[in-house]
């Protein structure tokens, strides 16, 4: 199947999945995912799995941290973090910029953490660094979590600056980043920024089908695990069980705890190789980041030209992996989305409680950004313009869009 029609005004042969994940995948990734049944002890799989662990370090910018590649949703990364690093009563500070920040907080509480939720005051904004610093000075936290991109709002948090504040005020506190909608699209330099845990997943900018939970843990985080006073309150999510598995596969030897998702690991291996080849020799992740930034700028400019506003309140707070857009007062997401699909584009409604119909979300990560010749962005922007017109909206007669975003 090909999507050559994406470069024309004709809708592609199937609707493009341009939501903030799962994302469109290359034909070679799809083929890798469609291989015959293969044993997890097969030498081909052992090599592919070992390469995945090694390439993930390059993607996130670390030489010493330990990737955990486990069958499961990105949400499993929350459980891994909480189960392995939190003991009952430990204080956790959650910087929430939307639905997924709140979910991470709920997960931490499930494992007994004493959670403080520091929310953005306005939907689409992020917490001032001064407020984060003030909160850190008020209590001793075992860990701080920050959602690099909250998929519900398209808000990009400044992980580097947050980490700097944590290191200055509370250097023993672990810096935990939820990068599910950010990793391999937004800049993140794990070692240089002093990140301790990165939670992500295969189905977004990593460009692979859903099914792989990826967590990267620093040696500092593994030291916290080793110093626990109580047993890890989980079986499948326990790093004590998974660490020997990861170390074994990376050394190209088989060790068993639970069956890995063989075909999805093959697909992830292919996707990572393609990603790291972006921009040709010497391109690597810098070329990947630049491609996402250029694509995002184009989408944001198109939204502004339509007279609409992003949910993110400023360019600095706007993700490059995705865009969330407030709809005109007269249009709901349920009106717009079927018209987009008829034009060959699947987009997503909002997800914030009570506001799901007030905005829509577009994903432009993975090959949508790194392989612009596929024309997916062209198809997306034309579909949005035409669908809004069919809904009765005209950019020429629009006002400045929603002027006062609601508070969280």
Tab-separated table of C-alpha atoms in Angstrom:
chain	number	residue	atom	x	y	z
A	1	UNK	CA	0.000	0.000	0.000
A	2	UNK	CA	1.325	3.450	-0.821
A	3	UNK	CA	0.308	6.964	0.074
A	4	UNK	CA	1.539	8.725	-3.066
A	5	UNK	CA	-1.766	10.557	-3.288
A	6	UNK	CA	-0.772	12.453	-0.152
A	7	UNK	CA	1.233	14.821	-2.384
A	8	UNK	CA	-1.887	15.845	-4.315
A	9	UNK	CA	-5.298	17.231	-3.465
A	10	UNK	CA	-6.717	13.708	-3.669
A	11	UNK	CA	-7.194	11.971	-0.304
A	12	UNK	CA	-4.803	9.054	0.222
A	13	UNK	CA	-5.942	5.476	-0.339
A	14	UNK	CA	-6.573	5.218	3.403
A	15	UNK	CA	-6.978	7.936	6.016
A	16	UNK	CA	-3.687	9.072	7.532
A	17	UNK	CA	-3.443	8.617	11.297
A	18	UNK	CA	-2.292	12.114	12.257
A	19	UNK	CA	-3.194	12.065	15.920
A	20	UNK	CA	-0.609	12.516	18.706
A	21	UNK	CA	0.052	8.766	18.595
A	22	UNK	CA	-0.117	6.096	17.384
A	23	UNK	CA	1.589	7.592	14.363
A	24	UNK	CA	2.170	6.752	10.728
A	25	UNK	CA	4.991	4.262	10.158
A	26	UNK	CA	7.294	3.537	7.260
A	27	UNK	CA	6.698	0.537	5.033
A	28	UNK	CA	9.907	-1.067	6.277
A	29	UNK	CA	8.753	-0.769	9.895
A	30	UNK	CA	5.419	-2.352	8.982
A	31	UNK	CA	7.211	-5.159	7.194
A	32	UNK	CA	9.459	-5.754	10.207
A	33	UNK	CA	6.326	-6.003	12.337
A	34	UNK	CA	4.825	-8.587	9.984
A	35	UNK	CA	7.537	-11.221	10.162
A	36	UNK	CA	6.673	-14.879	10.826
A	37	UNK	CA	6.539	-16.248	14.344
A	38	UNK	CA	10.010	-16.058	15.846
A	39	UNK	CA	11.327	-17.419	19.113
A	40	UNK	CA	12.629	-14.930	21.645
A	41	UNK	CA	15.732	-17.135	21.765
A	42	UNK	CA	16.356	-16.879	18.015
A	43	UNK	CA	19.806	-15.347	17.355
A	44	UNK	CA	18.223	-12.817	14.981
A	45	UNK	CA	15.953	-11.571	17.730
A	46	UNK	CA	18.718	-11.558	20.334
A	47	UNK	CA	20.787	-9.321	18.055
A	48	UNK	CA	17.844	-7.043	17.261
A	49	UNK	CA	16.941	-6.652	20.940
A	50	UNK	CA	20.528	-5.895	21.905
A	51	UNK	CA	20.743	-3.253	19.190
A	52	UNK	CA	17.494	-1.638	20.386
A	53	UNK	CA	18.888	-1.191	23.890
A	54	UNK	CA	22.066	0.368	22.496
A	55	UNK	CA	20.275	2.676	20.031
A	56	UNK	CA	17.881	3.922	22.693
A	57	UNK	CA	20.844	5.297	24.603
A	58	UNK	CA	21.833	7.296	21.535
A	59	UNK	CA	18.275	8.556	21.020
A	60	UNK	CA	17.973	9.932	24.556
A	61	UNK	CA	21.567	11.084	24.952
A	62	UNK	CA	23.097	8.811	27.554
A	63	UNK	CA	26.111	6.554	27.813
A	64	UNK	CA	25.534	5.161	31.301
A	65	UNK	CA	21.789	4.872	31.920
A	66	UNK	CA	19.905	1.575	31.680
A	67	UNK	CA	17.037	1.181	29.186
A	68	UNK	CA	14.201	-1.176	30.103
A	69	UNK	CA	12.318	-2.409	27.024
A	70	UNK	CA	9.214	-4.226	28.235
A	71	UNK	CA	6.006	-5.361	26.552
A	72	UNK	CA	3.258	-2.961	27.567
A	73	UNK	CA	1.760	0.485	27.129
A	74	UNK	CA	3.563	3.699	27.919
A	75	UNK	CA	1.483	3.794	31.094
A	76	UNK	CA	3.460	0.797	32.317
A	77	UNK	CA	6.389	3.214	32.629
A	78	UNK	CA	4.503	5.061	35.343
A	79	UNK	CA	4.050	1.794	37.222
A	80	UNK	CA	7.714	0.895	36.784
A	81	UNK	CA	8.779	4.266	38.155
A	82	UNK	CA	6.418	4.173	41.113
A	83	UNK	CA	6.913	0.516	42.004
A	84	UNK	CA	10.696	0.625	41.928
A	85	UNK	CA	11.487	4.070	43.323
A	86	UNK	CA	8.652	4.896	45.738
A	87	UNK	CA	8.160	3.503	49.210
A	88	UNK	CA	5.048	4.196	51.249
A	89	UNK	CA	5.041	7.765	52.499
A	90	UNK	CA	7.725	9.067	50.147
A	91	UNK	CA	6.993	12.579	48.934
A	92	UNK	CA	6.596	13.137	45.193
A	93	UNK	CA	6.129	16.461	43.427
A	94	UNK	CA	4.151	16.196	40.183
A	95	UNK	CA	4.280	19.114	37.749
A	96	UNK	CA	0.967	18.758	35.927
A	97	UNK	CA	0.117	20.482	32.655
A	98	UNK	CA	-2.845	18.319	31.747
A	99	UNK	CA	-4.529	14.945	31.807
A	100	UNK	CA	-1.379	12.842	31.799
A	101	UNK	CA	0.306	14.726	34.603
A	102	UNK	CA	-2.750	13.995	36.702
A	103	UNK	CA	-2.582	10.333	35.694
A	104	UNK	CA	1.045	10.033	36.760
A	105	UNK	CA	0.103	11.522	40.130
A	106	UNK	CA	-2.715	8.979	40.525
A	107	UNK	CA	-0.289	6.153	39.750
A	108	UNK	CA	2.249	7.361	42.308
A	109	UNK	CA	-0.480	7.573	44.945
A	110	UNK	CA	-1.498	3.999	44.147
A	111	UNK	CA	1.972	2.899	45.264
A	112	UNK	CA	1.783	4.867	48.491
A	113	UNK	CA	3.475	8.141	47.564
A	114	UNK	CA	2.534	11.361	49.321
A	115	UNK	CA	1.911	13.426	46.188
A	116	UNK	CA	1.915	17.196	45.841
A	117	UNK	CA	0.372	18.323	42.539
A	118	UNK	CA	1.687	21.626	41.238
A	119	UNK	CA	-0.640	22.528	38.384
A	120	UNK	CA	-0.343	25.164	35.710
A	121	UNK	CA	-2.693	28.007	36.564
A	122	UNK	CA	-4.111	28.208	33.044
A	123	UNK	CA	-4.773	25.482	30.512
A	124	UNK	CA	-1.957	25.627	27.988
A	125	UNK	CA	0.640	27.081	30.345
A	126	UNK	CA	3.354	25.587	32.515
A	127	UNK	CA	4.521	26.285	36.045
A	128	UNK	CA	6.853	29.251	36.658
A	129	UNK	CA	10.300	28.090	37.721
A	130	UNK	CA	10.103	30.336	40.769
A	131	UNK	CA	6.992	28.494	41.941
A	132	UNK	CA	8.712	25.133	41.434
A	133	UNK	CA	11.693	26.374	43.441
A	134	UNK	CA	9.438	27.642	46.229
A	135	UNK	CA	7.683	24.258	46.422
A	136	UNK	CA	10.981	22.371	46.525
A	137	UNK	CA	12.211	24.510	49.395
A	138	UNK	CA	9.078	23.777	51.410
A	139	UNK	CA	9.562	20.005	51.651
A	140	UNK	CA	11.983	17.187	50.831
A	141	UNK	CA	10.814	15.184	47.809
A	142	UNK	CA	11.978	11.735	46.752
A	143	UNK	CA	11.238	12.585	43.148
A	144	UNK	CA	9.854	15.281	40.872
A	145	UNK	CA	7.945	14.335	37.742
A	146	UNK	CA	7.546	16.533	34.689
A	147	UNK	CA	5.572	15.672	31.567
A	148	UNK	CA	7.734	16.935	28.729
A	149	UNK	CA	4.728	17.102	26.396
A	150	UNK	CA	1.282	16.521	27.809
A	151	UNK	CA	-0.672	14.953	24.941
A	152	UNK	CA	-3.898	16.450	26.243
A	153	UNK	CA	-2.766	20.060	25.812
A	154	UNK	CA	0.302	20.078	23.568
A	155	UNK	CA	2.223	21.938	26.268
A	156	UNK	CA	6.006	21.563	26.225
A	157	UNK	CA	7.745	21.796	29.586
A	158	UNK	CA	11.266	23.107	29.970
A	159	UNK	CA	12.881	19.924	31.282
A	160	UNK	CA	16.384	21.373	31.269
A	161	UNK	CA	15.437	24.323	33.473
A	162	UNK	CA	13.298	22.196	35.792
A	163	UNK	CA	16.214	19.798	36.266
A	164	UNK	CA	18.563	22.683	37.002
A	165	UNK	CA	16.223	23.982	39.709
A	166	UNK	CA	15.911	20.529	41.266
A	167	UNK	CA	19.680	19.989	41.232
A	168	UNK	CA	20.312	23.372	42.847
A	169	UNK	CA	17.736	23.146	45.620
A	170	UNK	CA	17.356	19.418	46.249
A	171	UNK	CA	20.197	17.477	44.600
A	172	UNK	CA	19.138	14.118	46.062
A	173	UNK	CA	15.700	14.368	44.456
A	174	UNK	CA	15.212	12.255	41.343
A	175	UNK	CA	14.179	14.016	38.119
A	176	UNK	CA	11.572	11.888	36.341
A	177	UNK	CA	10.424	12.825	32.834
A	178	UNK	CA	7.293	11.499	31.154
A	179	UNK	CA	8.445	11.630	27.546
A	180	UNK	CA	5.771	9.449	25.948
A	181	UNK	CA	4.712	12.210	23.532
A	182	UNK	CA	8.145	13.806	23.381
A	183	UNK	CA	10.997	11.320	23.070
A	184	UNK	CA	12.643	11.452	19.624
A	185	UNK	CA	10.769	14.645	18.731
A	186	UNK	CA	11.605	17.156	21.483
A	187	UNK	CA	15.180	17.841	22.480
A	188	UNK	CA	16.273	15.911	25.530
A	189	UNK	CA	19.843	15.214	26.580
A	190	UNK	CA	19.560	12.695	29.402
A	191	UNK	CA	23.101	12.842	30.782
A	192	UNK	CA	23.794	16.523	30.112
A	193	UNK	CA	20.554	17.636	31.771
A	194	UNK	CA	20.817	15.249	34.714
A	195	UNK	CA	17.611	13.306	34.092
A	196	UNK	CA	17.156	10.229	36.289
A	197	UNK	CA	14.194	8.472	34.703
A	198	UNK	CA	12.668	8.838	31.247
A	199	UNK	CA	9.343	7.137	30.557
A	200	UNK	CA	8.316	6.694	26.932
A	201	UNK	CA	6.670	4.286	24.495
A	202	UNK	CA	7.009	2.914	21.000
A	203	UNK	CA	3.935	4.316	19.261
A	204	UNK	CA	4.740	8.003	19.047
A	205	UNK	CA	7.894	9.674	17.734
A	206	UNK	CA	9.789	6.398	18.060
A	207	UNK	CA	7.724	5.463	14.996
A	208	UNK	CA	6.662	1.935	15.865
A	209	UNK	CA	3.367	0.118	16.590
A	210	UNK	CA	2.087	0.290	20.169
A	211	UNK	CA	3.203	-2.388	22.570
A	212	UNK	CA	6.622	-1.444	23.957
A	213	UNK	CA	7.104	0.420	27.210
A	214	UNK	CA	10.527	2.070	27.266
A	215	UNK	CA	11.995	3.381	30.504
A	216	UNK	CA	15.539	4.693	30.869
A	217	UNK	CA	16.935	4.820	34.408
A	218	UNK	CA	20.100	6.548	35.576
A	219	UNK	CA	22.639	4.844	37.796
A	220	UNK	CA	21.473	7.190	40.543
A	221	UNK	CA	17.918	5.867	40.167
A	222	UNK	CA	19.167	2.272	40.203
A	223	UNK	CA	21.049	3.131	43.396
A	224	UNK	CA	17.789	4.294	44.967
A	225	UNK	CA	16.252	0.977	43.956
A	226	UNK	CA	19.125	-0.941	45.549
A	227	UNK	CA	18.753	1.041	48.788
A	228	UNK	CA	15.035	0.296	49.251
A	229	UNK	CA	14.003	-0.666	52.755
A	230	UNK	CA	10.909	-2.539	51.565
A	231	UNK	CA	10.341	-5.048	48.731
A	232	UNK	CA	9.281	-3.768	45.311
A	233	UNK	CA	5.470	-4.024	45.444
A	234	UNK	CA	5.160	-5.403	41.923
A	235	UNK	CA	6.065	-8.542	40.028
A	236	UNK	CA	5.994	-7.767	36.289
A	237	UNK	CA	7.125	-4.151	36.763
A	238	UNK	CA	10.083	-4.944	39.017
A	239	UNK	CA	13.419	-3.736	37.652
A	240	UNK	CA	15.130	-6.307	39.859
A	241	UNK	CA	13.616	-8.926	37.571
A	242	UNK	CA	14.094	-7.020	34.318
A	243	UNK	CA	17.636	-5.720	34.825
A	244	UNK	CA	19.332	-9.103	34.286
A	245	UNK	CA	17.204	-9.602	31.165
A	246	UNK	CA	18.274	-6.275	29.641
A	247	UNK	CA	21.917	-6.853	30.514
A	248	UNK	CA	21.814	-10.329	29.042
A	249	UNK	CA	20.255	-9.338	25.722
A	250	UNK	CA	22.630	-6.413	25.371
A	251	UNK	CA	25.515	-8.862	25.732
A	252	UNK	CA	23.769	-10.964	23.047
A	253	UNK	CA	22.801	-13.774	25.389
A	254	UNK	CA	19.322	-15.094	26.178
A	255	UNK	CA	17.809	-14.837	29.641
A	256	UNK	CA	14.140	-15.322	30.461
A	257	UNK	CA	11.658	-13.598	32.750
A	258	UNK	CA	8.633	-12.919	30.531
A	259	UNK	CA	8.174	-13.290	26.797
A	260	UNK	CA	9.155	-10.101	24.949
A	261	UNK	CA	6.999	-8.718	22.122
A	262	UNK	CA	9.217	-10.130	19.403
A	263	UNK	CA	7.677	-8.585	16.288
A	264	UNK	CA	7.304	-5.152	17.892
A	265	UNK	CA	10.956	-5.197	18.935
A	266	UNK	CA	11.877	-6.033	15.331
A	267	UNK	CA	9.796	-3.043	14.216
A	268	UNK	CA	11.361	-0.772	16.831
A	269	UNK	CA	14.822	-1.864	15.734
A	270	UNK	CA	14.006	-0.882	12.148
A	271	UNK	CA	12.461	2.442	13.164
A	272	UNK	CA	15.421	3.422	15.347
A	273	UNK	CA	17.871	2.670	12.550
A	274	UNK	CA	15.862	4.789	10.112
A	275	UNK	CA	15.585	7.602	12.635
A	276	UNK	CA	19.290	7.717	13.409
A	277	UNK	CA	19.998	7.849	9.664
A	278	UNK	CA	17.897	11.030	9.292
A	279	UNK	CA	19.830	13.734	7.494
A	280	UNK	CA	22.384	11.296	6.132
A	281	UNK	CA	25.810	10.638	7.579
A	282	UNK	CA	26.361	12.593	10.766
A	283	UNK	CA	22.714	13.633	11.043
A	284	UNK	CA	21.436	11.546	13.896
A	285	UNK	CA	19.218	13.027	16.590
A	286	UNK	CA	20.141	16.638	15.836
A	287	UNK	CA	18.685	16.174	12.349
A	288	UNK	CA	15.610	14.495	13.856
A	289	UNK	CA	15.032	17.382	16.260
A	290	UNK	CA	15.509	19.969	13.503
A	291	UNK	CA	12.997	18.186	11.257
A	292	UNK	CA	10.363	18.182	13.991
A	293	UNK	CA	10.981	21.837	14.785
A	294	UNK	CA	10.614	22.838	11.130
A	295	UNK	CA	7.413	20.823	10.752
A	296	UNK	CA	5.949	22.247	13.927
A	297	UNK	CA	6.706	25.815	12.852
A	298	UNK	CA	4.882	25.192	9.600
A	299	UNK	CA	1.811	23.772	11.353
A	300	UNK	CA	1.715	26.556	13.947
A	301	UNK	CA	1.965	29.184	11.182
A	302	UNK	CA	-0.947	27.570	9.350
A	303	UNK	CA	-3.054	27.585	12.525
A	304	UNK	CA	-2.304	31.278	13.040
A	305	UNK	CA	-3.155	32.029	9.402
A	306	UNK	CA	-6.567	30.453	10.004
A	307	UNK	CA	-7.150	32.903	12.845
A	308	UNK	CA	-7.119	30.151	15.446
A	309	UNK	CA	-5.125	29.760	18.666
A	310	UNK	CA	-3.185	26.841	19.983
A	311	UNK	CA	-4.025	25.512	23.432
A	312	UNK	CA	-0.401	26.185	24.370
A	313	UNK	CA	-0.301	29.848	25.342
A	314	UNK	CA	3.109	30.712	23.915
A	315	UNK	CA	5.643	29.443	21.380
A	316	UNK	CA	7.984	28.483	24.227
A	317	UNK	CA	5.284	26.298	25.767
A	318	UNK	CA	4.306	24.672	22.450
A	319	UNK	CA	5.276	21.118	21.606
A	320	UNK	CA	6.956	20.367	18.305
A	321	UNK	CA	5.562	16.814	18.238
A	322	UNK	CA	1.910	17.880	18.113
A	323	UNK	CA	-0.473	20.818	18.072
A	324	UNK	CA	-3.685	21.278	20.051
A	325	UNK	CA	-6.012	23.933	18.598
A	326	UNK	CA	-8.980	25.744	20.149
A	327	UNK	CA	-11.982	25.543	17.853
A	328	UNK	CA	-14.232	28.504	16.993
A	329	UNK	CA	-17.140	28.795	19.415
A	330	UNK	CA	-19.590	27.610	16.743
A	331	UNK	CA	-17.775	24.334	16.014
A	332	UNK	CA	-17.258	21.252	18.110
A	333	UNK	CA	-14.716	18.522	17.563
A	334	UNK	CA	-17.541	16.117	16.745
A	335	UNK	CA	-18.459	18.395	13.815
A	336	UNK	CA	-14.918	18.690	12.485
A	337	UNK	CA	-13.393	15.228	12.848
A	338	UNK	CA	-15.693	13.341	10.420
A	339	UNK	CA	-15.054	16.009	7.786
A	340	UNK	CA	-11.322	15.619	8.268
A	341	UNK	CA	-11.603	11.860	7.913
A	342	UNK	CA	-13.539	12.283	4.667
A	343	UNK	CA	-10.530	14.230	3.422
A	344	UNK	CA	-8.105	11.497	4.385
A	345	UNK	CA	-6.967	12.697	7.826
A	346	UNK	CA	-7.717	11.216	11.221
A	347	UNK	CA	-7.289	13.806	13.976
A	348	UNK	CA	-8.170	13.634	17.674
A	349	UNK	CA	-10.662	15.493	19.806
A	350	UNK	CA	-9.631	17.069	23.062
A	351	UNK	CA	-9.236	14.961	26.175
A	352	UNK	CA	-9.461	17.431	29.065
A	353	UNK	CA	-12.534	16.686	31.199
A	354	UNK	CA	-15.432	18.959	30.242
A	355	UNK	CA	-13.543	20.466	27.311
A	356	UNK	CA	-13.052	17.571	24.923
A	357	UNK	CA	-15.247	19.124	22.228
A	358	UNK	CA	-13.689	22.592	22.446
A	359	UNK	CA	-10.445	21.739	20.702
A	360	UNK	CA	-8.774	19.209	18.433
A	361	UNK	CA	-5.293	17.719	18.281
A	362	UNK	CA	-2.910	16.967	15.444
A	363	UNK	CA	0.202	14.811	15.578
A	364	UNK	CA	3.138	15.636	13.309
A	365	UNK	CA	5.906	13.467	14.667
A	366	UNK	CA	7.901	10.520	13.388
A	367	UNK	CA	8.045	10.097	9.613
A	368	UNK	CA	5.457	12.855	9.193
A	369	UNK	CA	8.277	15.209	10.199
A	370	UNK	CA	11.444	13.349	9.227
A	371	UNK	CA	10.287	12.263	5.753
A	372	UNK	CA	8.506	15.381	4.439
A	373	UNK	CA	8.437	14.065	0.865
A	374	UNK	CA	5.525	11.849	1.896
A	375	UNK	CA	3.340	14.968	1.851
A	376	UNK	CA	1.462	14.111	5.031
A	377	UNK	CA	1.661	17.657	6.376
A	378	UNK	CA	0.354	19.050	3.066
A	379	UNK	CA	-2.615	16.687	3.252
A	380	UNK	CA	-3.256	17.547	6.894
A	381	UNK	CA	-3.207	21.325	6.493
A	382	UNK	CA	-5.417	21.317	3.407
A	383	UNK	CA	-7.870	18.965	5.095
A	384	UNK	CA	-8.099	21.202	8.169
A	385	UNK	CA	-8.695	24.314	6.068
A	386	UNK	CA	-11.338	22.676	3.902
A	387	UNK	CA	-13.102	20.922	6.788
A	388	UNK	CA	-13.364	24.162	8.751
A	389	UNK	CA	-14.842	25.867	5.708
A	390	UNK	CA	-17.401	23.081	5.400
A	391	UNK	CA	-18.274	23.713	9.050
A	392	UNK	CA	-19.014	27.314	8.112
A	393	UNK	CA	-15.801	28.848	9.391
A	394	UNK	CA	-13.879	31.403	7.363
A	395	UNK	CA	-10.475	32.670	8.403
A	396	UNK	CA	-11.213	35.985	6.715
A	397	UNK	CA	-14.175	36.636	9.000
A	398	UNK	CA	-12.711	35.123	12.158
A	399	UNK	CA	-11.936	36.963	15.337
A	400	UNK	CA	-8.769	36.256	17.274
A	401	UNK	CA	-10.086	32.921	18.528
A	402	UNK	CA	-10.582	32.008	22.182
A	403	UNK	CA	-9.265	34.881	24.217
A	404	UNK	CA	-9.280	33.511	27.757
A	405	UNK	CA	-8.211	29.893	28.174
A	406	UNK	CA	-9.910	28.188	31.152
A	407	UNK	CA	-8.090	27.342	34.345
A	408	UNK	CA	-7.159	23.752	35.196
